[in-house]
PDB file of C-alpha atoms in Angstrom:
ATOM      1  CA  MET B   1     -96.689  65.774  18.637  1.00  0.00           C
ATOM      2  CA  GLU B   2     -93.380  64.014  17.935  1.00  0.00           C
ATOM      3  CA  ILE B   3     -94.214  63.813  14.202  1.00  0.00           C
ATOM      4  CA  ASN B   4     -94.783  67.586  14.012  1.00  0.00           C
ATOM      5  CA  SER B   5     -91.442  68.307  15.680  1.00  0.00           C
ATOM      6  CA  LYS B   6     -89.694  65.905  13.259  1.00  0.00           C
ATOM      7  CA  ILE B   7     -91.378  67.629  10.311  1.00  0.00           C
ATOM      8  CA  GLU B   8     -90.207  71.032  11.573  1.00  0.00           C
ATOM      9  CA  LYS B   9     -86.658  69.714  12.012  1.00  0.00           C
ATOM     10  CA  ALA B  10     -86.781  68.173   8.517  1.00  0.00           C
ATOM     11  CA  LYS B  11     -87.868  71.552   7.116  1.00  0.00           C
ATOM     12  CA  LYS B  12     -84.614  72.927   8.578  1.00  0.00           C
ATOM     13  CA  GLY B  13     -82.598  70.202   6.835  1.00  0.00           C
ATOM     14  CA  ASP B  14     -82.141  67.815   9.771  1.00  0.00           C
ATOM     15  CA  GLN B  15     -81.085  64.485   8.203  1.00  0.00           C
ATOM     16  CA  ILE B  16     -82.061  62.469  11.299  1.00  0.00           C
ATOM     17  CA  ALA B  17     -85.592  63.891  11.091  1.00  0.00           C
ATOM     18  CA  PHE B  18     -85.750  62.949   7.396  1.00  0.00           C
ATOM     19  CA  THR B  19     -84.722  59.407   8.234  1.00  0.00           C
ATOM     20  CA  PHE B  20     -87.309  59.204  11.031  1.00  0.00           C
ATOM     21  CA  LEU B  21     -90.092  60.377   8.681  1.00  0.00           C
ATOM     22  CA  LEU B  22     -88.932  57.982   5.978  1.00  0.00           C
ATOM     23  CA  ASP B  23     -88.921  55.020   8.359  1.00  0.00           C
ATOM     24  CA  HIS B  24     -92.224  56.039   9.945  1.00  0.00           C
ATOM     25  CA  TYR B  25     -94.184  56.452   6.680  1.00  0.00           C
ATOM     26  CA  TRP B  26     -92.358  54.092   4.284  1.00  0.00           C
ATOM     27  CA  ASN B  27     -94.658  51.088   4.755  1.00  0.00           C
ATOM     28  CA  GLU B  28     -97.821  53.172   4.415  1.00  0.00           C
ATOM     29  CA  VAL B  29     -96.755  54.775   1.116  1.00  0.00           C
ATOM     30  CA  TYR B  30     -95.238  51.537  -0.214  1.00  0.00           C
ATOM     31  CA  GLY B  31     -98.357  49.532   0.711  1.00  0.00           C
ATOM     32  CA  PHE B  32    -100.603  52.100  -0.928  1.00  0.00           C
ATOM     33  CA  MET B  33     -98.594  51.950  -4.164  1.00  0.00           C
ATOM     34  CA  LEU B  34     -98.290  48.153  -4.086  1.00  0.00           C
ATOM     35  CA  LYS B  35    -102.096  47.882  -4.086  1.00  0.00           C
ATOM     36  CA  ARG B  36    -102.269  50.185  -7.110  1.00  0.00           C
ATOM     37  CA  THR B  37     -99.401  48.769  -9.159  1.00  0.00           C
ATOM     38  CA  GLU B  38     -99.435  45.116  -8.046  1.00  0.00           C
ATOM     39  CA  ASN B  39     -95.679  45.197  -8.720  1.00  0.00           C
ATOM     40  CA  GLU B  40     -93.128  45.345  -5.891  1.00  0.00           C
ATOM     41  CA  THR B  41     -90.363  46.951  -7.966  1.00  0.00           C
ATOM     42  CA  ILE B  42     -92.588  49.679  -9.399  1.00  0.00           C
ATOM     43  CA  ALA B  43     -94.147  50.344  -5.981  1.00  0.00           C
ATOM     44  CA  GLU B  44     -90.697  50.636  -4.442  1.00  0.00           C
ATOM     45  CA  ASP B  45     -89.459  52.995  -7.195  1.00  0.00           C
ATOM     46  CA  ILE B  46     -92.540  55.197  -6.792  1.00  0.00           C
ATOM     47  CA  THR B  47     -92.111  55.219  -3.017  1.00  0.00           C
ATOM     48  CA  ILE B  48     -88.463  56.259  -3.322  1.00  0.00           C
ATOM     49  CA  GLU B  49     -89.363  59.020  -5.751  1.00  0.00           C
ATOM     50  CA  THR B  50     -92.237  60.111  -3.487  1.00  0.00           C
ATOM     51  CA  PHE B  51     -89.952  60.589  -0.505  1.00  0.00           C
ATOM     52  CA  SER B  52     -87.344  62.306  -2.634  1.00  0.00           C
ATOM     53  CA  LYS B  53     -89.915  64.796  -3.945  1.00  0.00           C
ATOM     54  CA  ALA B  54     -91.420  65.238  -0.478  1.00  0.00           C
ATOM     55  CA  PHE B  55     -88.052  65.985   1.073  1.00  0.00           C
ATOM     56  CA  ASP B  56     -87.152  68.382  -1.743  1.00  0.00           C
ATOM     57  CA  LYS B  57     -90.443  70.266  -1.197  1.00  0.00           C
ATOM     58  CA  ILE B  58     -90.915  69.758   2.550  1.00  0.00           C
ATOM     59  CA  THR B  59     -90.862  73.507   3.225  1.00  0.00           C
ATOM     60  CA  SER B  60     -94.103  73.766   1.211  1.00  0.00           C
ATOM     61  CA  TYR B  61     -95.880  71.203   3.437  1.00  0.00           C
ATOM     62  CA  ASN B  62     -98.979  72.705   5.062  1.00  0.00           C
ATOM     63  CA  SER B  63     -99.410  71.385   8.614  1.00  0.00           C
ATOM     64  CA  GLU B  64    -103.200  71.836   8.394  1.00  0.00           C
ATOM     65  CA  PHE B  65    -103.177  68.510   6.552  1.00  0.00           C
ATOM     66  CA  LYS B  66    -101.875  65.166   7.785  1.00  0.00           C
ATOM     67  CA  PHE B  67     -98.336  64.413   6.642  1.00  0.00           C
ATOM     68  CA  ASN B  68     -99.283  60.935   5.386  1.00  0.00           C
ATOM     69  CA  THR B  69    -102.095  62.452   3.269  1.00  0.00           C
ATOM     70  CA  TRP B  70     -99.561  64.823   1.716  1.00  0.00           C
ATOM     71  CA  LEU B  71     -97.192  61.913   0.990  1.00  0.00           C
ATOM     72  CA  ILE B  72     -99.980  59.818  -0.566  1.00  0.00           C
ATOM     73  CA  ALA B  73    -100.952  62.766  -2.798  1.00  0.00           C
ATOM     74  CA  ILE B  74     -97.338  63.010  -3.985  1.00  0.00           C
ATOM     75  CA  ALA B  75     -97.241  59.234  -4.559  1.00  0.00           C
ATOM     76  CA  LYS B  76    -100.435  59.417  -6.649  1.00  0.00           C
ATOM     77  CA  ASN B  77     -98.912  62.179  -8.791  1.00  0.00           C
ATOM     78  CA  VAL B  78     -95.684  60.203  -9.281  1.00  0.00           C
ATOM     79  CA  TYR B  79     -97.767  57.179 -10.322  1.00  0.00           C
ATOM     80  CA  ILE B  80     -99.857  59.259 -12.752  1.00  0.00           C
ATOM     81  CA  ASP B  81     -96.660  60.680 -14.278  1.00  0.00           C
ATOM     82  CA  LEU B  82     -95.318  57.154 -14.672  1.00  0.00           C
ATOM     83  CA  LEU B  83     -98.509  56.035 -16.438  1.00  0.00           C
ATOM     84  CA  ARG B  84     -98.347  59.031 -18.780  1.00  0.00           C
ATOM     85  CA  LYS B  85     -94.728  58.269 -19.666  1.00  0.00           C
ATOM     86  CA  LYS B  86     -95.625  54.640 -20.362  1.00  0.00           C
ATOM     87  CA  LYS B  87     -98.476  55.721 -22.624  1.00  0.00           C
ATOM     88  CA  THR B  88     -96.323  58.125 -24.648  1.00  0.00           C
ATOM     89  CA  SER B  89     -93.212  55.985 -25.013  1.00  0.00           C
ATOM     90  CA  LEU B  90     -92.882  54.031 -28.235  1.00  0.00           C
ATOM     91  CA  PHE B  91     -91.432  50.557 -28.431  1.00  0.00           C
ATOM     92  CA  ILE B  92     -89.876  49.218 -31.588  1.00  0.00           C
ATOM     93  CA  GLU B  93     -89.586  45.479 -31.944  1.00  0.00           C
ATOM     94  CA  ILE B  94     -86.160  44.328 -33.095  1.00  0.00           C
ATOM     95  CA  THR B  95     -85.700  40.740 -34.180  1.00  0.00           C
ATOM     96  CA  ASP B  96     -82.741  38.678 -32.989  1.00  0.00           C
ATOM     97  CA  ASN B  97     -81.439  38.610 -36.565  1.00  0.00           C
ATOM     98  CA  GLU B  98     -81.516  42.430 -36.851  1.00  0.00           C
ATOM     99  CA  ASP B  99     -79.871  42.719 -33.467  1.00  0.00           C
ATOM    100  CA  GLN B 100     -77.057  40.370 -34.525  1.00  0.00           C
ATOM    101  CA  GLN B 101     -76.545  42.318 -37.791  1.00  0.00           C
ATOM    102  CA  ALA B 102     -76.196  45.571 -35.864  1.00  0.00           C
ATOM    103  CA  TYR B 103     -73.786  43.906 -33.436  1.00  0.00           C
ATOM    104  CA  ASN B 104     -71.631  42.605 -36.301  1.00  0.00           C
ATOM    105  CA  ILE B 105     -71.383  46.085 -37.855  1.00  0.00           C
ATOM    106  CA  ALA B 106     -70.486  47.943 -34.655  1.00  0.00           C
ATOM    107  CA  ASP B 107     -66.828  48.019 -33.651  1.00  0.00           C
ATOM    108  CA  PRO B 108     -66.774  47.675 -29.865  1.00  0.00           C
ATOM    109  CA  THR B 109     -63.129  48.726 -29.441  1.00  0.00           C
ATOM    110  CA  PRO B 110     -62.807  52.374 -28.396  1.00  0.00           C
ATOM    111  CA  SER B 111     -60.613  54.658 -30.469  1.00  0.00           C
ATOM    112  CA  ALA B 112     -57.788  56.650 -28.855  1.00  0.00           C
ATOM    113  CA  GLU B 113     -60.073  59.709 -28.930  1.00  0.00           C
ATOM    114  CA  ASP B 114     -62.867  57.770 -27.197  1.00  0.00           C
ATOM    115  CA  ALA B 115     -60.485  56.646 -24.462  1.00  0.00           C
ATOM    116  CA  LEU B 116     -59.239  60.223 -23.916  1.00  0.00           C
ATOM    117  CA  ILE B 117     -62.781  61.630 -23.786  1.00  0.00           C
ATOM    118  CA  LYS B 118     -63.817  58.921 -21.323  1.00  0.00           C
ATOM    119  CA  GLU B 119     -60.817  59.688 -19.106  1.00  0.00           C
ATOM    120  CA  GLN B 120     -61.519  63.449 -19.185  1.00  0.00           C
ATOM    121  CA  ASN B 121     -65.215  62.906 -18.424  1.00  0.00           C
ATOM    122  CA  LEU B 122     -64.377  60.610 -15.505  1.00  0.00           C
ATOM    123  CA  SER B 123     -61.948  63.181 -14.148  1.00  0.00           C
ATOM    124  CA  ARG B 124     -64.616  65.918 -14.373  1.00  0.00           C
ATOM    125  CA  LEU B 125     -67.183  63.618 -12.771  1.00  0.00           C
ATOM    126  CA  LEU B 126     -64.868  62.884  -9.831  1.00  0.00           C
ATOM    127  CA  LEU B 127     -64.369  66.618  -9.266  1.00  0.00           C
ATOM    128  CA  CYS B 128     -68.146  67.100  -9.229  1.00  0.00           C
ATOM    129  CA  ILE B 129     -68.593  64.209  -6.784  1.00  0.00           C
ATOM    130  CA  LYS B 130     -66.102  65.894  -4.432  1.00  0.00           C
ATOM    131  CA  GLU B 131     -68.497  68.863  -4.202  1.00  0.00           C
ATOM    132  CA  LEU B 132     -71.137  66.638  -2.557  1.00  0.00           C
ATOM    133  CA  LYS B 133     -71.418  66.285   1.213  1.00  0.00           C
ATOM    134  CA  PRO B 134     -69.362  63.311   2.474  1.00  0.00           C
ATOM    135  CA  HIS B 135     -72.370  61.051   3.160  1.00  0.00           C
ATOM    136  CA  TYR B 136     -73.570  61.536  -0.425  1.00  0.00           C
ATOM    137  CA  GLN B 137     -70.056  60.959  -1.789  1.00  0.00           C
ATOM    138  CA  GLU B 138     -69.942  57.688   0.129  1.00  0.00           C
ATOM    139  CA  VAL B 139     -73.179  56.219  -1.277  1.00  0.00           C
ATOM    140  CA  ILE B 140     -72.276  57.281  -4.842  1.00  0.00           C
ATOM    141  CA  GLN B 141     -68.838  55.718  -4.458  1.00  0.00           C
ATOM    142  CA  LEU B 142     -70.188  52.478  -2.982  1.00  0.00           C
ATOM    143  CA  ARG B 143     -72.970  52.094  -5.565  1.00  0.00           C
ATOM    144  CA  TYR B 144     -71.273  53.150  -8.787  1.00  0.00           C
ATOM    145  CA  PHE B 145     -67.561  52.615  -8.248  1.00  0.00           C
ATOM    146  CA  GLN B 146     -67.609  49.580  -5.956  1.00  0.00           C
ATOM    147  CA  GLU B 147     -70.856  48.329  -7.581  1.00  0.00           C
ATOM    148  CA  MET B 148     -72.448  47.353  -4.258  1.00  0.00           C
ATOM    149  CA  SER B 149     -76.139  46.484  -4.069  1.00  0.00           C
ATOM    150  CA  TYR B 150     -78.496  48.663  -2.027  1.00  0.00           C
ATOM    151  CA  GLN B 151     -78.571  45.951   0.632  1.00  0.00           C
ATOM    152  CA  GLU B 152     -74.760  45.770   0.809  1.00  0.00           C
ATOM    153  CA  ILE B 153     -74.583  49.561   1.169  1.00  0.00           C
ATOM    154  CA  ALA B 154     -77.196  49.493   3.942  1.00  0.00           C
ATOM    155  CA  ILE B 155     -75.104  46.963   5.852  1.00  0.00           C
ATOM    156  CA  LYS B 156     -71.841  48.819   5.179  1.00  0.00           C
ATOM    157  CA  ILE B 157     -73.100  52.213   6.427  1.00  0.00           C
ATOM    158  CA  ASN B 158     -75.448  50.712   9.032  1.00  0.00           C
ATOM    159  CA  GLU B 159     -78.621  52.417   7.795  1.00  0.00           C
ATOM    160  CA  PRO B 160     -82.049  51.075   6.781  1.00  0.00           C
ATOM    161  CA  LEU B 161     -82.403  49.994   3.147  1.00  0.00           C
ATOM    162  CA  SER B 162     -85.089  52.616   2.499  1.00  0.00           C
ATOM    163  CA  SER B 163     -82.778  55.382   3.787  1.00  0.00           C
ATOM    164  CA  VAL B 164     -79.998  54.205   1.492  1.00  0.00           C
ATOM    165  CA  LYS B 165     -82.300  54.316  -1.532  1.00  0.00           C
ATOM    166  CA  VAL B 166     -83.506  57.831  -0.792  1.00  0.00           C
ATOM    167  CA  LYS B 167     -80.002  59.042   0.071  1.00  0.00           C
ATOM    168  CA  LEU B 168     -78.710  57.668  -3.236  1.00  0.00           C
ATOM    169  CA  LEU B 169     -81.567  59.273  -5.147  1.00  0.00           C
ATOM    170  CA  ARG B 170     -80.878  62.635  -3.483  1.00  0.00           C
ATOM    171  CA  ALA B 171     -77.141  62.270  -4.119  1.00  0.00           C
ATOM    172  CA  LYS B 172     -77.793  61.662  -7.829  1.00  0.00           C
ATOM    173  CA  LYS B 173     -80.087  64.706  -8.031  1.00  0.00           C
ATOM    174  CA  LEU B 174     -77.538  66.931  -6.304  1.00  0.00           C
ATOM    175  CA  LEU B 175     -74.755  65.567  -8.499  1.00  0.00           C
ATOM    176  CA  ALA B 176     -76.796  66.295 -11.631  1.00  0.00           C
ATOM    177  CA  GLU B 177     -77.259  69.882 -10.435  1.00  0.00           C
ATOM    178  CA  ILE B 178     -73.511  70.244  -9.803  1.00  0.00           C
ATOM    179  CA  ILE B 179     -72.670  68.820 -13.221  1.00  0.00           C
ATOM    180  CA  GLU B 180     -75.154  71.171 -14.889  1.00  0.00           C
ATOM    181  CA  ARG B 181     -73.746  74.154 -12.962  1.00  0.00           C
ATOM    182  CA  ASN B 182     -70.159  73.271 -13.972  1.00  0.00           C
ATOM    183  CA  ARG B 183     -70.882  73.031 -17.701  1.00  0.00           C
TER     184      ARG B 183
END
């Protein structure tokens, strides 16, 4: 019964309920994907994306079905999407010699215009970040401006590693929406 009450709270946007559900079902979804992918990094990425999608669409969850079944279905779809992307992406082999030639041609020093554009873009980005809720601002700031690892962030904000990953993913999605809206 506790799971159902947490799901209902999560549907209302309760962050503590989200964290509970994430912690409760993380190992099941991760283990399921690890068996399929046989790759810890890919399984972890799929699991993070699964929870992100689940939390974005939690209001559409039908309680006639088990919550873990719903999560596994989402995970399968994320995995299928990943396989499709892999199949359609093209890879071009570049030799070391060609790479060095391209490097020698490119001028790595930014022009005055490049520096100004970068400064203006950073200023706009910071304004967009300020529109996020404080807990999302914090993880963005720690990850991208202080360049902390996920583990370091988890220790700093005293939250489980899996929660940090999902929070960062959600923060990036929300930030992308804000940036798009402010164009």
